[in-house]
Amino acid sequence: MRIGVLTGGGDCPGLNAAIRAIVRRGIDVHGHEIVGFRDGWRGPLEDEWDELTVESTAGILPRGGTILRTSRTNPFKREGGAQIVRDRLDALGLDGLIAIGGEDTLGAAFRLHDEAGLPVLGVPKTIDNDLNATDMTFGFDTAVHVATEAIDRLHTTAESHNRILVVEVMGRHAGWIALHSGLAGGADAILVPERPFDVEDVCGLIRRRHSRGRYFSIVVVAEGAVPAEGTMETLESDTDEFGHVRLGGIGQRLSLEIEERTGFETRVTVLGHVQRGGTPTPYDRVLATRMGVAASDAAQAGSWGTMPALRGGRIELVALRDAVAELRLVPTEEYEVAETFFG
Ligand code: F6P
């Protein structure tokens, strides 16, 4: 068989481990030939690709990012995109395509399979950990490690200066990174997109800490967190060239508001893309490798329209339809565990 592979959407640690696993399992176990498309869906649309071999993918396991590079290009936002992908698969003699990505990339993969009948399967990745049908996505563990280390460091400087430190982490629709890094780092308040917040409640938690003799506080806020209606003004967000709202800014806004309302000196740290860069943790390397091996096996079996998923510690194939049906959000009971330690 001849199999194509691409990485789409935001990059994340573990992508290279998954690519390596697809190449090694495919070539050594199934006798596949592997074509690596460049820049996500732009690769098949614009005929950008390289043959991948065991030699060309050697040494990439611990490397962050993706050797295939990535983009947010969506074949359904281009005139005749699905037909171009079909023609490209035919022209390159490909029996199928493995798309490694998050909600957008897998959404396109699902539609290419479901609507256009193309032999496509997915592999879930995102630091946001918000994909349905899998217990976890690779990239998330590394992002939580980076954010937790930052919170630990901010703790000591916050304590030395009697300051409030607001830490803005990634998390567009789901607050998984904020919740886990905040819990691990002992945050005094954690704000997530799933729960609109009242800044006065946050200030109340900070005042309570002061009344108990703790003169510093750490507030972790997900970039997608929003104030409850009528409680605080926010800035207008703009969009990138692919129509995605460019987030960022809630941390800055929140820190000004906290300082004004409490009178306590406040600073903000926006972690941004540092959470997505660099070497993956051992956990992410192993999860990405297991996913890549399962995807190669699924291609060999002709299980198109599916995606390997982590379920109760095992890797199982699930329907792409289920993976993209809705986002996996932070459940109330998990947030309530964190709330125990607020203020
Ligand atoms: O989806 C992963 C993610 O890192 C989100 O957490 C974040 O909102 C977004 O990508 C940032 O996108 P970009 O890299 O295009 O700024």
XYZ file of C-alpha atoms and ligand atoms in Angstrom:
359
model
C 0.000 0.000 0.000
C 0.988 3.609 -0.505
C -0.143 5.894 2.332
C -0.090 9.686 2.639
C 0.322 11.508 5.949
C -0.101 15.152 6.943
C -0.128 17.279 10.094
C -2.674 20.139 10.260
C -3.741 22.923 12.631
C -1.586 24.228 15.470
C 1.561 22.169 16.002
C 2.107 20.302 19.257
C 4.813 18.221 20.907
C 4.532 14.564 19.850
C 3.708 15.095 16.149
C 7.128 13.852 15.063
C 6.794 10.780 17.290
C 3.481 9.972 15.552
C 4.973 10.511 12.061
C 7.927 8.276 12.928
C 5.572 5.555 14.218
C 3.463 5.654 11.011
C 6.629 5.395 8.908
C 8.308 2.644 10.934
C 5.197 0.521 11.413
C 4.094 1.092 7.834
C 7.401 0.306 6.132
C 8.851 -2.348 8.435
C 5.672 -4.248 9.382
C 3.153 -3.654 6.572
C 5.458 -2.957 3.613
C 3.890 0.470 2.986
C 5.365 3.338 1.035
C 4.772 6.665 2.797
C 4.248 10.099 1.272
C 4.485 13.061 3.665
C 2.418 16.096 2.581
C 3.785 19.482 3.595
C 1.891 22.179 5.511
C -1.287 20.289 6.407
C -4.049 20.273 3.797
C -2.018 22.717 1.684
C 0.228 19.771 0.727
C -2.379 17.725 -1.190
C -4.056 20.886 -2.509
C -0.844 22.328 -3.936
C 1.148 19.182 -4.676
C 3.765 19.664 -1.956
C 5.126 16.390 -0.622
C 8.189 14.187 0.030
C 8.636 10.424 0.212
C 9.234 9.512 3.873
C 11.640 6.718 4.736
C 13.031 5.138 7.898
C 16.237 7.068 7.222
C 14.570 10.449 6.619
C 12.590 10.163 9.860
C 15.486 8.941 12.029
C 16.160 10.981 15.165
C 12.858 12.894 15.207
C 11.231 11.127 18.193
C 12.230 13.736 20.814
C 11.855 16.766 18.535
C 9.013 19.219 19.043
C 7.017 20.680 16.131
C 6.465 18.691 12.938
C 8.987 17.873 10.215
C 6.072 18.048 7.743
C 5.212 21.549 8.913
C 1.594 22.566 9.338
C -1.070 25.108 8.382
C -4.708 25.854 9.069
C -5.626 25.472 5.375
C -9.040 23.834 5.016
C -9.874 21.973 1.771
C -13.549 22.889 2.199
C -12.728 26.575 2.170
C -11.159 26.241 -1.291
C -13.213 25.953 -4.501
C -13.297 22.264 -5.504
C -10.945 21.368 -2.626
C -12.291 17.847 -2.053
C -11.919 17.019 -5.758
C -8.335 18.336 -5.776
C -7.496 16.076 -2.816
C -9.102 13.113 -4.614
C -7.134 13.839 -7.804
C -3.902 14.172 -5.830
C -4.381 10.812 -4.111
C -5.023 9.228 -7.524
C -2.073 10.952 -9.195
C 0.317 9.817 -6.455
C -1.125 6.289 -6.434
C -2.127 6.588 -2.770
C -4.415 3.999 -1.181
C -5.271 6.301 1.698
C -4.377 9.304 3.805
C -3.695 9.708 7.529
C -4.500 13.225 8.800
C -2.995 14.106 12.190
C -4.816 17.053 13.719
C -7.329 18.668 16.019
C -10.977 19.625 15.535
C -10.528 21.506 12.229
C -8.165 19.044 10.541
C -10.188 16.037 11.666
C -13.422 17.824 10.740
C -12.100 18.112 7.172
C -10.899 14.481 7.275
C -14.357 13.364 8.369
C -16.081 15.295 5.572
C -13.626 14.041 2.943
C -14.488 10.502 3.991
C -18.182 10.989 4.643
C -19.154 13.352 1.815
C -16.505 12.642 -0.829
C -15.942 8.950 -0.001
C -12.162 9.342 0.258
C -10.012 6.807 2.150
C -8.995 9.066 5.041
C -8.424 8.344 8.735
C -7.401 10.627 11.585
C -4.984 10.807 14.505
C -5.989 13.123 17.390
C -3.557 15.771 18.604
C -3.882 19.112 20.370
C -2.427 20.726 23.456
C -5.995 21.836 24.274
C -7.102 18.232 24.994
C -10.606 19.112 23.810
C -11.257 16.353 21.264
C -14.214 14.156 21.912
C -14.046 10.338 21.947
C -10.508 10.140 23.338
C -9.511 10.395 27.000
C -6.459 12.442 26.088
C -4.635 13.959 23.105
C -0.864 14.043 22.835
C 0.671 17.478 23.322
C -1.485 18.185 26.362
C 0.871 16.608 28.905
C 3.814 18.674 27.631
C 1.768 21.888 27.693
C 0.694 21.199 31.287
C 4.334 20.576 32.271
C 5.435 23.884 30.741
C 2.574 25.819 32.354
C 3.077 24.179 35.761
C 6.777 24.958 35.746
C 5.955 28.583 34.926
C 3.403 28.778 37.750
C 5.944 27.318 40.192
C 8.443 29.995 39.178
C 5.854 32.774 39.370
C 4.915 31.616 42.874
C 8.270 32.530 44.360
C 8.433 35.980 42.802
C 4.779 36.690 43.636
C 5.440 35.745 47.261
C 8.590 37.884 47.487
C 6.761 41.002 46.250
C 3.330 40.462 47.826
C 1.863 40.579 44.334
C -1.051 39.084 42.469
C 0.161 37.213 39.394
C -2.245 36.471 36.593
C -1.049 33.646 34.299
C -2.762 33.329 30.928
C -2.524 29.867 29.362
C -3.867 28.463 26.079
C -7.319 26.924 25.831
C -9.669 28.364 23.268
C -12.905 26.512 24.042
C -11.848 24.218 26.903
C -9.980 24.936 30.113
C -8.012 21.700 30.443
C -4.550 23.310 30.486
C -5.688 25.963 32.985
C -7.366 23.375 35.197
C -4.505 20.870 35.305
C -1.619 23.356 35.523
C -3.585 25.418 38.044
C -4.288 22.383 40.195
C -0.690 21.154 39.944
C 0.678 24.642 40.632
C -1.636 25.432 43.562
C -3.459 28.337 41.877
C -5.756 30.475 44.037
C -8.292 30.895 41.231
C -8.670 29.155 37.865
C -10.841 30.668 35.136
C -11.958 28.487 32.224
C -14.058 29.100 29.085
C -16.718 26.665 30.311
C -17.630 28.954 33.247
C -18.074 32.675 32.682
C -16.514 34.389 35.698
C -17.384 37.393 37.816
C -14.221 39.405 38.472
C -15.687 40.515 41.808
C -15.699 36.849 42.941
C -12.024 36.584 41.966
C -11.242 39.744 43.940
C -13.207 38.293 46.855
C -10.980 35.191 46.862
C -7.866 37.376 46.821
C -9.154 39.569 49.696
C -9.940 36.445 51.697
C -6.363 35.228 51.280
C -5.090 38.583 52.512
C -7.367 38.404 55.526
C -5.783 35.034 56.285
C -2.263 36.466 56.088
C -1.348 35.348 52.540
C -0.263 38.478 50.685
C 0.226 37.018 47.223
C -2.066 35.123 44.866
C -1.826 33.225 41.592
C -4.745 33.451 39.168
C -4.625 31.083 36.165
C -6.853 32.119 33.277
C -7.466 30.264 30.011
C -7.215 32.531 26.963
C -10.809 31.667 26.057
C -12.262 32.496 29.501
C -14.988 35.141 29.403
C -16.530 37.378 32.064
C -20.183 36.807 32.946
C -22.335 39.268 31.067
C -22.267 42.769 32.445
C -19.454 42.098 34.963
C -16.380 43.360 33.107
C -15.563 44.952 29.772
C -13.359 43.019 27.313
C -11.442 43.987 24.203
C -12.610 43.203 20.676
C -10.864 40.126 19.211
C -9.644 40.069 15.613
C -9.428 37.046 13.292
C -6.532 35.428 11.448
C -6.473 34.750 7.667
C -8.322 31.456 8.200
C -11.168 33.098 10.103
C -10.033 31.931 13.560
C -10.554 34.406 16.346
C -7.139 35.497 17.594
C -7.396 35.192 21.368
C -5.172 36.612 24.045
C -5.806 39.699 26.094
C -8.054 38.410 28.850
C -5.070 38.073 31.237
C -4.029 41.685 30.703
C -7.593 42.931 31.097
C -8.125 40.864 34.216
C -4.915 41.976 35.885
C -5.789 45.675 35.420
C -9.237 45.056 36.822
C -7.963 43.121 39.854
C -5.401 45.829 40.693
C -8.016 48.556 40.372
C -10.617 46.755 42.469
C -8.374 45.350 45.225
C -5.573 47.937 45.303
C -3.038 45.052 45.333
C -0.124 45.243 42.910
C -0.799 42.873 40.012
C 1.274 41.573 37.088
C 0.379 39.384 34.135
C 2.331 36.648 32.329
C 1.035 35.338 29.010
C 2.629 31.948 28.316
C 1.509 31.769 24.670
C 3.277 29.524 22.190
C 5.982 28.437 24.617
C 3.366 25.874 25.732
C 3.353 24.336 22.258
C 7.054 24.365 21.514
C 9.968 22.172 22.482
C 10.543 18.556 23.270
C 7.574 16.332 24.202
C 7.363 14.689 27.610
C 7.928 10.911 27.733
C 4.158 10.483 28.200
C 3.402 12.394 24.984
C 6.103 10.505 23.065
C 4.596 7.188 24.130
C 0.974 8.232 23.475
C 1.855 9.665 20.035
C 3.789 6.499 19.174
C 0.871 4.264 20.202
C -1.515 6.419 18.147
C 0.789 6.336 15.109
C 1.165 2.551 15.236
C -2.624 2.127 15.589
C -3.226 4.491 12.637
C -0.826 2.505 10.444
C -2.572 -0.746 11.405
C -5.972 0.856 10.685
C -4.770 1.936 7.224
C -3.523 -1.585 6.531
C -6.953 -2.934 7.575
C -8.743 -0.345 5.396
C -10.540 1.158 8.423
C -11.110 4.553 6.786
C -13.286 7.122 8.551
C -11.869 6.127 11.946
C -9.380 7.470 14.485
C -7.308 5.747 17.198
C -8.425 6.971 20.628
C -7.210 6.470 24.195
C -9.960 4.849 26.222
C -9.383 3.620 29.736
C -5.679 3.167 29.007
C -6.228 1.191 25.789
C -5.972 2.415 22.205
C -9.216 1.727 20.330
C -10.529 2.754 16.924
C -13.501 5.129 17.064
C -15.542 6.742 14.272
C -14.230 10.145 13.124
C -17.861 11.226 13.273
C -17.830 10.795 17.072
C -14.499 12.578 17.449
C -15.701 15.752 15.730
C -19.332 15.725 16.893
C -18.659 17.997 19.865
C -15.803 19.283 21.986
C -14.720 17.619 25.215
C -15.126 20.283 27.874
C -14.089 20.392 31.533
C -16.903 18.741 33.515
C -18.352 20.533 36.541
C -17.187 17.871 39.013
C -13.551 18.226 37.884
C -13.723 22.006 38.201
C -15.198 21.633 41.686
C -12.145 19.649 42.770
C -9.991 22.655 41.867
C -12.417 25.087 43.536
C -11.704 23.414 46.886
C -8.322 25.165 46.850
C -9.391 28.627 45.700
C -8.744 31.637 47.921
O -5.427 24.701 19.122
C -4.197 24.839 19.731
C -3.930 26.284 20.068
O -2.643 26.355 20.641
C -4.963 26.959 20.966
O -4.761 26.677 22.338
C -4.750 28.402 20.638
O -5.919 29.148 20.881
C -4.430 28.379 19.184
O -3.907 27.099 18.899
C -3.438 29.444 18.770
O -3.337 29.441 17.393
P -2.194 30.164 16.576
O -0.947 29.355 16.744
O -2.697 30.148 15.176
O -2.012 31.521 17.159
